[in-house]
Coordinates of C-alpha atoms in Angstrom, one line a residue:
M1 CA 6.7 22.6 52.8
A2 CA 9.2 21.8 50.0
E3 CA 8.3 22.6 46.4
K4 CA 7.2 19.6 44.4
Y5 CA 8.2 19.2 40.8
L6 CA 6.9 17.4 37.7
I7 CA 8.6 16.2 34.6
G8 CA 7.3 16.1 31.0
I9 CA 9.3 14.0 28.5
D10 CA 8.4 14.6 24.8
V11 CA 9.9 12.0 22.4
G12 CA 9.9 14.0 19.1
T13 CA 11.1 13.2 15.6
S14 CA 14.0 15.6 15.6
G15 CA 14.9 15.2 19.3
T16 CA 13.6 14.6 22.8
K17 CA 12.8 17.4 25.1
S18 CA 12.6 16.9 28.9
V19 CA 11.2 19.8 31.0
L20 CA 11.1 20.2 34.7
F21 CA 8.1 22.2 36.0
D22 CA 6.8 23.3 39.3
T23 CA 3.2 22.3 40.1
K24 CA 2.0 25.7 38.9
G25 CA 3.3 25.0 35.4
N26 CA 6.3 27.2 35.5
V27 CA 9.5 25.9 33.7
I28 CA 12.3 25.3 36.1
A29 CA 14.7 23.6 33.6
S30 CA 14.5 22.3 30.0
A31 CA 16.9 20.3 27.8
T32 CA 16.7 18.9 24.3
E33 CA 18.9 16.2 22.7
E34 CA 18.7 15.6 18.9
Y35 CA 19.2 12.4 17.0
P36 CA 19.2 11.2 13.4
L37 CA 16.5 10.1 11.0
Y38 CA 17.5 7.1 8.8
Q39 CA 16.1 6.9 5.2
P40 CA 17.5 3.7 3.6
H41 CA 15.2 4.1 0.7
N42 CA 13.0 6.8 -0.9
G43 CA 9.9 7.2 1.2
W44 CA 11.3 5.2 4.2
A45 CA 11.8 6.8 7.6
E46 CA 13.3 5.0 10.6
Q47 CA 14.9 5.8 13.9
D48 CA 16.9 3.9 16.5
P49 CA 14.9 3.5 19.8
E50 CA 18.3 3.5 21.6
D51 CA 18.8 7.0 20.4
W52 CA 15.6 8.1 22.1
W53 CA 16.6 6.4 25.3
N54 CA 20.1 8.0 25.3
A55 CA 18.4 11.4 24.7
V56 CA 16.1 10.8 27.6
C57 CA 18.9 9.9 29.9
I58 CA 21.0 13.0 28.8
T59 CA 18.1 15.4 29.1
L60 CA 16.9 14.1 32.5
S61 CA 20.4 14.4 33.9
K62 CA 20.6 18.0 32.7
I63 CA 17.3 19.2 34.1
T64 CA 17.7 17.7 37.5
Q65 CA 21.1 19.1 38.4
S66 CA 19.8 22.2 40.3
V67 CA 17.0 20.7 42.3
N68 CA 16.4 18.1 45.1
T69 CA 15.3 15.1 43.0
A70 CA 13.5 13.7 46.1
E71 CA 10.9 16.4 45.4
I72 CA 10.1 15.2 41.9
A73 CA 6.5 13.9 42.4
G74 CA 5.6 12.5 39.0
I75 CA 6.6 12.0 35.3
G76 CA 4.5 12.1 32.2
L77 CA 5.4 11.0 28.6
S78 CA 4.5 12.4 25.2
G79 CA 5.8 11.5 21.9
Q80 CA 5.6 11.0 18.1
M81 CA 2.7 8.6 17.3
H82 CA 2.5 5.5 15.1
G83 CA 6.1 4.3 15.3
L84 CA 6.7 0.6 15.4
V85 CA 9.1 -0.7 18.1
M86 CA 9.6 -4.5 18.2
L87 CA 11.4 -6.3 21.0
D88 CA 12.4 -9.9 21.3
R89 CA 11.9 -12.2 24.3
N90 CA 15.0 -10.7 25.9
C91 CA 13.5 -7.2 25.5
N92 CA 16.2 -6.2 22.9
V93 CA 15.2 -4.0 20.0
I94 CA 14.9 -6.2 16.8
R95 CA 15.1 -3.6 14.2
K96 CA 15.0 0.2 13.8
S97 CA 11.6 1.7 14.4
I98 CA 9.5 2.5 11.3
I99 CA 8.2 5.9 12.3
W100 CA 5.1 8.0 11.5
C101 CA 6.2 9.6 8.2
D102 CA 7.3 6.3 6.5
S103 CA 5.2 5.7 3.4
R104 CA 6.3 2.2 2.4
T105 CA 3.1 0.4 3.4
A106 CA 0.6 1.1 0.5
R107 CA 0.1 -2.6 -0.2
E108 CA -0.4 -3.4 3.4
C109 CA -3.1 -0.8 3.6
E110 CA -4.9 -2.5 0.8
E111 CA -4.4 -5.8 2.6
I112 CA -6.0 -4.3 5.8
E113 CA -9.0 -2.9 4.0
S114 CA -9.5 -6.2 2.2
L115 CA -9.3 -8.2 5.4
V116 CA -11.4 -6.0 7.7
G117 CA -13.5 -4.1 5.1
H118 CA -13.3 -0.3 4.5
D119 CA -16.5 0.6 6.3
R120 CA -16.0 -1.8 9.2
L121 CA -12.4 -0.5 9.7
I122 CA -13.7 3.0 10.1
E123 CA -16.5 1.9 12.4
I124 CA -14.0 0.3 14.8
T125 CA -10.8 2.4 14.4
A126 CA -12.4 5.6 13.2
N127 CA -10.0 5.8 10.2
P128 CA -9.4 4.2 6.8
A129 CA -6.1 2.2 6.5
L130 CA -3.3 4.8 6.4
A131 CA 0.3 4.2 5.6
G132 CA 1.5 6.3 8.6
F133 CA -0.4 4.1 11.2
T134 CA 1.2 1.2 13.0
A135 CA -0.9 -1.7 11.9
S136 CA 0.3 -1.5 8.3
K137 CA 3.9 -1.3 9.5
I138 CA 3.4 -4.5 11.5
L139 CA 2.1 -6.3 8.4
W140 CA 5.0 -4.9 6.3
V141 CA 7.6 -6.5 8.7
R142 CA 5.6 -9.7 8.6
N143 CA 5.4 -9.7 4.8
N144 CA 9.0 -8.5 4.1
E145 CA 11.1 -9.5 7.1
P146 CA 9.6 -12.8 8.4
E147 CA 12.7 -13.6 10.4
N148 CA 12.3 -10.4 12.4
Y149 CA 8.6 -10.9 12.9
S150 CA 9.2 -14.4 14.2
K151 CA 11.4 -13.0 16.9
C152 CA 8.9 -10.4 18.0
A153 CA 7.6 -10.7 21.6
H154 CA 6.5 -7.1 22.3
I155 CA 5.2 -4.3 20.2
L156 CA 5.5 -0.7 21.6
L157 CA 5.0 2.8 20.5
P158 CA 8.0 5.3 20.8
K159 CA 7.1 6.9 24.1
D160 CA 6.0 3.5 25.4
Y161 CA 9.5 2.1 24.8
I162 CA 10.8 4.9 27.0
R163 CA 8.2 3.9 29.6
F164 CA 9.6 0.3 29.5
K165 CA 13.1 1.5 30.0
L166 CA 12.0 3.7 32.9
T167 CA 9.6 1.3 34.6
G168 CA 10.1 -2.2 33.2
E169 CA 6.4 -2.2 32.3
F170 CA 4.8 -2.9 28.9
A171 CA 2.1 -0.3 28.8
T172 CA 0.4 2.2 26.6
E173 CA -2.5 4.6 26.9
V174 CA -5.6 5.2 24.8
S175 CA -4.6 8.4 22.9
D176 CA -1.4 7.0 21.4
A177 CA -2.9 3.5 21.0
S178 CA -5.6 5.2 18.9
G179 CA -3.1 5.8 16.1
M180 CA -2.1 2.1 15.8
Q181 CA -5.3 1.2 13.9
L182 CA -5.8 -1.7 16.3
L183 CA -7.8 0.0 19.0
D184 CA -11.6 0.0 19.3
I185 CA -11.9 3.8 19.5
P186 CA -15.5 4.0 20.9
G187 CA -14.7 1.1 23.4
R188 CA -11.2 2.4 24.3
C189 CA -9.7 -1.1 24.2
W190 CA -7.9 -3.4 21.7
S191 CA -10.2 -4.6 19.0
D192 CA -10.3 -8.4 19.1
E193 CA -12.1 -8.3 15.7
V194 CA -9.3 -6.3 13.9
L195 CA -6.5 -8.3 15.6
E196 CA -8.2 -11.6 14.6
K197 CA -8.7 -10.5 11.0
L198 CA -5.2 -9.3 10.7
S199 CA -3.8 -12.3 12.5
I200 CA -1.9 -10.2 15.0
D201 CA -1.5 -11.9 18.4
K202 CA -3.0 -9.7 21.1
S203 CA -0.3 -10.9 23.6
L204 CA 2.3 -8.8 21.6
L205 CA 0.5 -5.6 22.6
A206 CA 1.0 -3.6 25.8
K207 CA -1.7 -3.1 28.4
V208 CA -3.9 -0.1 27.7
Y209 CA -4.4 2.6 30.4
E210 CA -6.1 6.0 30.6
S211 CA -3.6 8.9 30.2
P212 CA -3.5 10.1 33.9
D213 CA -3.2 6.5 35.3
I214 CA 0.0 5.3 37.0
T215 CA 1.6 2.8 34.6
G216 CA 4.7 2.0 36.6
Y217 CA 7.5 3.5 38.8
I218 CA 11.1 4.4 38.2
T219 CA 13.2 1.2 38.7
D220 CA 16.6 0.7 40.2
N221 CA 18.2 0.3 36.8
A222 CA 16.6 3.5 35.4
S223 CA 17.6 5.4 38.5
V224 CA 21.3 4.6 37.9
V225 CA 21.3 5.9 34.4
T226 CA 18.9 8.9 34.7
G227 CA 19.7 10.1 38.3
L228 CA 16.0 10.0 39.2
P229 CA 15.0 8.5 42.5
V230 CA 13.5 5.0 42.6
G231 CA 9.7 4.9 42.9
I232 CA 8.6 8.0 41.1
P233 CA 5.2 7.2 39.4
V234 CA 5.1 7.4 35.6
A235 CA 1.7 8.4 34.1
G236 CA 0.2 6.9 30.9
G237 CA 0.9 10.2 29.2
A238 CA -0.3 10.9 25.6
G239 CA 0.5 11.1 22.0
D240 CA 2.0 14.4 20.9
N241 CA -1.2 16.1 19.9
A242 CA -3.3 14.8 22.8
A243 CA -0.5 16.0 25.1
A244 CA -0.5 19.4 23.4
A245 CA -4.2 19.6 24.0
V246 CA -3.7 19.2 27.8
G247 CA -0.8 21.7 27.6
T248 CA -3.1 24.3 26.0
G249 CA -6.1 23.5 28.2
V250 CA -8.2 21.9 25.4
V251 CA -9.9 19.4 27.7
E252 CA -13.6 20.3 27.4
C253 CA -16.1 20.7 24.6
G254 CA -16.0 23.9 22.6
K255 CA -12.2 24.2 23.0
A256 CA -9.8 23.6 20.2
F257 CA -6.3 24.3 19.1
T258 CA -4.5 24.8 15.8
T259 CA -0.8 23.9 15.6
V260 CA 1.4 25.0 12.8
G261 CA 4.5 22.8 12.9
T262 CA 6.1 20.9 10.0
S263 CA 2.5 19.6 9.5
G264 CA -0.6 21.4 10.7
V265 CA -3.4 20.2 12.9
V266 CA -6.8 21.5 13.9
F267 CA -7.8 19.6 17.1
A268 CA -11.1 19.7 18.9
H269 CA -12.3 18.1 22.2
M270 CA -15.4 15.9 22.3
E271 CA -17.4 14.2 25.0
K272 CA -18.6 11.4 22.6
P273 CA -16.8 9.8 19.7
V274 CA -18.0 11.4 16.4
I275 CA -16.6 9.6 13.4
D276 CA -16.4 11.0 9.8
R277 CA -17.5 8.0 7.7
S278 CA -15.4 9.1 4.8
G279 CA -12.2 9.2 6.9
R280 CA -11.2 12.8 6.2
V281 CA -10.3 13.5 9.8
H282 CA -9.0 11.3 12.7
T283 CA -11.1 10.5 15.7
F284 CA -9.0 9.4 18.6
C285 CA -9.4 8.8 22.4
T286 CA -8.1 11.9 24.1
A287 CA -6.1 12.2 27.3
V288 CA -9.2 13.0 29.5
P289 CA -10.6 9.6 30.6
G290 CA -13.8 8.7 28.8
Q291 CA -13.5 11.5 26.2
W292 CA -12.4 11.8 22.6
H293 CA -11.0 14.3 20.1
V294 CA -11.1 14.8 16.4
M295 CA -8.4 16.4 14.3
G296 CA -7.8 17.3 10.7
V297 CA -4.2 17.3 9.3
T298 CA -2.4 19.4 6.8
Q299 CA 0.7 17.5 5.7
A300 CA 2.9 20.5 4.7
A301 CA 2.1 23.5 6.9
G302 CA 5.4 24.9 8.2
L303 CA 7.1 22.6 5.7
S304 CA 5.7 24.8 2.9
L305 CA 7.2 27.9 4.4
N306 CA 10.5 26.1 5.0
W307 CA 10.5 24.9 1.4
F308 CA 9.8 28.5 0.2
K309 CA 12.5 29.9 2.4
K310 CA 15.1 27.5 1.0
T311 CA 14.2 27.3 -2.7
I312 CA 12.7 30.7 -3.5
A313 CA 13.4 33.2 -0.8
D314 CA 17.2 32.8 -0.9
N315 CA 17.3 31.6 2.7
L316 CA 16.0 34.8 4.2
S317 CA 15.0 34.6 7.8
Y318 CA 11.4 33.8 8.7
K319 CA 11.1 37.3 10.2
E320 CA 12.4 38.9 6.9
I321 CA 9.9 36.8 4.9
D322 CA 7.1 37.9 7.2
A323 CA 8.1 41.5 6.8
Q324 CA 7.9 41.3 3.0
A325 CA 4.6 39.4 3.0
E326 CA 3.1 41.9 5.4
N327 CA 3.4 44.6 2.7
I328 CA 1.2 42.6 0.4
A329 CA -2.6 43.0 0.5
V330 CA -4.9 40.2 1.7
G331 CA -5.3 37.7 -1.1
A332 CA -1.8 38.3 -2.5
D333 CA -3.1 40.2 -5.5
R334 CA -5.1 37.1 -6.7
L335 CA -2.4 34.5 -6.1
L336 CA -3.4 31.2 -4.4
Y337 CA -1.1 28.4 -3.1
L338 CA -2.1 24.8 -2.5
P339 CA 0.2 23.3 0.1
Y340 CA 0.2 19.7 -1.1
L341 CA 4.0 19.2 -1.2
M342 CA 3.7 15.8 0.5
G343 CA 0.3 14.8 -0.8
E344 CA -2.6 15.7 1.6
R345 CA -4.7 14.2 4.3
T346 CA -7.7 16.4 5.3
P347 CA -9.9 16.6 3.4
V348 CA -8.7 15.0 0.2
L349 CA -6.8 11.9 1.4
D350 CA -4.7 11.9 -1.8
T351 CA -1.0 10.9 -1.7
N352 CA -0.7 12.0 -5.4
A353 CA -1.7 15.7 -4.7
R354 CA 1.1 18.2 -5.2
G355 CA 1.7 21.9 -4.5
V356 CA 0.3 24.6 -6.8
F357 CA 0.7 28.3 -7.3
F358 CA -2.6 29.4 -9.0
G359 CA -3.0 32.7 -10.7
L360 CA 0.7 33.5 -11.0
S361 CA 1.3 36.5 -13.2
A362 CA 4.1 38.9 -14.2
I363 CA 3.1 41.4 -11.4
H364 CA 3.8 38.9 -8.7
T365 CA 7.0 39.0 -6.7
K366 CA 8.6 36.7 -4.1
A367 CA 6.7 38.8 -1.5
H368 CA 3.4 37.9 -3.1
M369 CA 4.4 34.2 -3.2
A370 CA 5.4 34.4 0.5
R371 CA 2.0 35.8 1.4
A372 CA 0.2 33.2 -0.8
V373 CA 2.1 30.4 1.0
L374 CA 1.0 31.7 4.4
E375 CA -2.6 32.1 3.2
G376 CA -2.7 28.8 1.4
V377 CA -1.7 26.9 4.6
A378 CA -4.4 28.9 6.4
F379 CA -7.0 27.8 3.8
S380 CA -5.9 24.2 4.2
L381 CA -6.5 24.5 7.9
C382 CA -9.8 26.1 7.1
D383 CA -10.6 22.8 5.3
C384 CA -9.9 21.0 8.5
L385 CA -12.1 23.3 10.5
H386 CA -15.0 23.1 8.1
V387 CA -15.0 19.3 8.2
L388 CA -15.2 19.5 12.0
S389 CA -18.1 21.9 11.7
E390 CA -19.9 19.5 9.3
M391 CA -19.6 16.8 12.0
G392 CA -21.2 19.1 14.6
V393 CA -17.9 19.6 16.5
E394 CA -17.7 23.1 18.0
A395 CA -14.5 25.1 18.1
K396 CA -15.5 28.3 19.8
D397 CA -12.3 28.7 21.9
M398 CA -9.3 28.4 19.6
A399 CA -5.7 28.4 20.8
L400 CA -2.7 28.6 18.4
C401 CA 0.6 26.8 19.0
G402 CA 3.6 25.5 17.2
G403 CA 6.4 27.3 15.5
G404 CA 4.1 29.0 13.0
A405 CA 2.1 30.6 15.8
K406 CA 5.2 32.6 16.7
S407 CA 4.7 34.7 13.6
P408 CA 2.4 37.7 14.3
L409 CA 1.4 37.8 10.6
W410 CA 0.6 34.1 10.3
R411 CA -1.5 34.4 13.5
K412 CA -3.5 37.2 12.0
I413 CA -4.0 35.4 8.7
L414 CA -5.2 32.3 10.6
C415 CA -7.5 34.4 12.7
D416 CA -9.0 36.3 9.8
S417 CA -9.3 33.2 7.7
F418 CA -11.1 31.2 10.4
G419 CA -13.3 34.1 11.4
V420 CA -12.9 33.3 15.0
S421 CA -10.9 34.8 17.9
V422 CA -7.7 33.0 18.6
K423 CA -5.2 33.1 21.5
T424 CA -1.7 32.1 22.2
M425 CA -0.6 30.4 25.5
E426 CA 1.6 31.9 28.1
S427 CA 3.8 28.7 27.9
D428 CA 4.9 27.3 24.6
E429 CA 5.9 24.0 26.1
G430 CA 2.7 22.3 24.8
P431 CA 3.2 18.5 24.8
A432 CA 5.8 18.5 27.6
L433 CA 3.6 20.6 29.8
G434 CA 0.6 18.4 29.0
A435 CA 2.7 15.3 29.8
A436 CA 3.8 16.8 33.1
I437 CA 0.2 17.6 34.1
L438 CA -0.7 14.0 33.4
G439 CA 2.2 13.0 35.6
G440 CA 0.8 15.3 38.3
C441 CA -2.5 13.5 38.1
A442 CA -0.8 10.2 38.6
A443 CA 1.1 11.6 41.6
G444 CA -2.1 12.9 43.2
I445 CA -1.0 16.5 42.8
Y446 CA -4.1 17.2 40.7
S447 CA -7.4 15.5 41.2
S448 CA -8.2 15.5 37.5
V449 CA -6.8 16.6 34.2
A450 CA -9.1 19.6 34.2
E451 CA -7.9 20.7 37.6
G452 CA -4.3 20.4 36.5
C453 CA -5.0 22.6 33.5
S454 CA -6.8 25.1 35.6
I455 CA -3.7 25.5 37.7
A456 CA -0.8 25.0 35.3
V457 CA -2.1 26.4 31.9
R458 CA -2.5 30.1 31.3
D459 CA -3.8 32.0 28.3
G460 CA -1.5 34.4 26.5
K461 CA -2.7 37.2 24.1
K462 CA -6.1 37.1 22.3
L463 CA -6.6 38.2 18.7
D464 CA -10.0 39.0 17.2
P465 CA -10.8 38.6 13.5
D466 CA -11.0 41.5 11.1
V467 CA -14.5 41.3 9.6
D468 CA -13.6 42.9 6.3
N469 CA -10.5 40.6 5.9
H470 CA -12.6 37.6 6.7
K471 CA -15.0 38.4 3.9
I472 CA -12.2 38.8 1.4
Y473 CA -10.6 35.5 2.6
N474 CA -14.0 33.8 2.1
T475 CA -14.1 34.9 -1.5
Y476 CA -10.6 33.5 -2.1
Y477 CA -11.2 30.3 -0.1
N478 CA -14.3 29.5 -2.2
I479 CA -12.0 29.5 -5.3
Y480 CA -9.3 27.6 -3.5
K481 CA -11.7 24.8 -2.7
Q482 CA -12.5 24.3 -6.4
I483 CA -8.9 23.9 -7.6
Y484 CA -8.2 20.4 -6.2
P485 CA -11.3 18.8 -7.7
A486 CA -10.4 20.3 -11.0
L487 CA -6.9 18.8 -10.8
K488 CA -7.6 15.5 -9.1
E489 CA -7.5 13.3 -12.3
Q490 CA -4.4 15.1 -13.6
Y491 CA -2.6 14.4 -10.2
K492 CA -3.4 10.7 -10.7
N493 CA -2.2 10.8 -14.3
F494 CA 0.9 12.7 -13.4
A495 CA 1.9 10.2 -10.7
V496 CA 2.3 7.3 -13.2
I497 CA 4.4 9.1 -15.7

């Protein structure tokens, strides 16, 4: 019997990665194509959906060169969340996509909370109005570009635009739709109440599916430009973090993962929707049908180390920075770092917050500062973990992924700070593997997401916490937690100078 293959397509911010897997989760071929980010004004962030599509076509052509494409059984999609793609009646892109890290919509967030009500918004969408989410972007276009809004016939998310180009279908799925702030999170469907109060026509939105469902099939047109055979089923897929959860096997209660990329996330699986009424963490539908996840977000995780590398460490390599930081004792000789370079989400929800080195003295060197940055990001992620714990969400089985998890020192700092055992995964493909598993479910290769994970996801190395280090970190963390409240009013005052 011929080997079957699955494809995971991950539409990221810096580029799109397409990966060809066998049904056991082994990588057969992988390709990445980068594209630009447009910033026409300070705080704005846009991308051209056609750049995503071109990248998909290029990467698919590359990864399928060495196999019989007739044996590709299914495709899954993953991608950056929250981006606004608007199409006219002829299905042409009206304007560049306003993506997740765009911060222009402060007034629209106030408008949403006024129209829906703060508490009611959290009850339905599980989150306060946030500038990064899609609803505020829709209102911004309506308020500032009425001519573009009047042309709009379809609203899609980034990966769902790729789905349309592959299948001709207007579809989304619950995990990515959760980040639009238009979905009834407990009900896993569009919220008629929110849409009515925001005066957004429901017909503009795509049909909502569960993540492993078939949402369409490769069309004749898509086949011509991608080289894929007509008729391959395309699964619902998932937003990037929900797809990464599948790719790390976080598909049942008690399992969680921490990712250290540009931002940082602590993500835990739940069987029932648990909502933090103060909005410190996000509760979304997860890629497992009928289940949910909760996640806390650190805005500047890997970004903090990248900033340190470029501005203070004279562009040393990350390995060189690690080597220097490893020679410094736990606690960095009483130096703390608050990683609020881009404001902060969990737990403070403060766009005015900014980075701090606390306790800096003449004995401290660049190596001390490097250690403090690594530990400060870990403390911020501890904040996320503790909010989840307050909500009764268990995280007994913790996986580490993302670029930061490749650092042995940072892995140890995270493990010792958390006080729980952590593991890496055999595959570092994360979202692409998760998307491929969902594609395998749609194709009937796997009977469920859990079965797909049991076959295609394998644990890597396990690391247990050092009890003595954990006690020291707890002492420092208790001081760390008191610094932001002491500075909160000054952050606010500083922002208006």
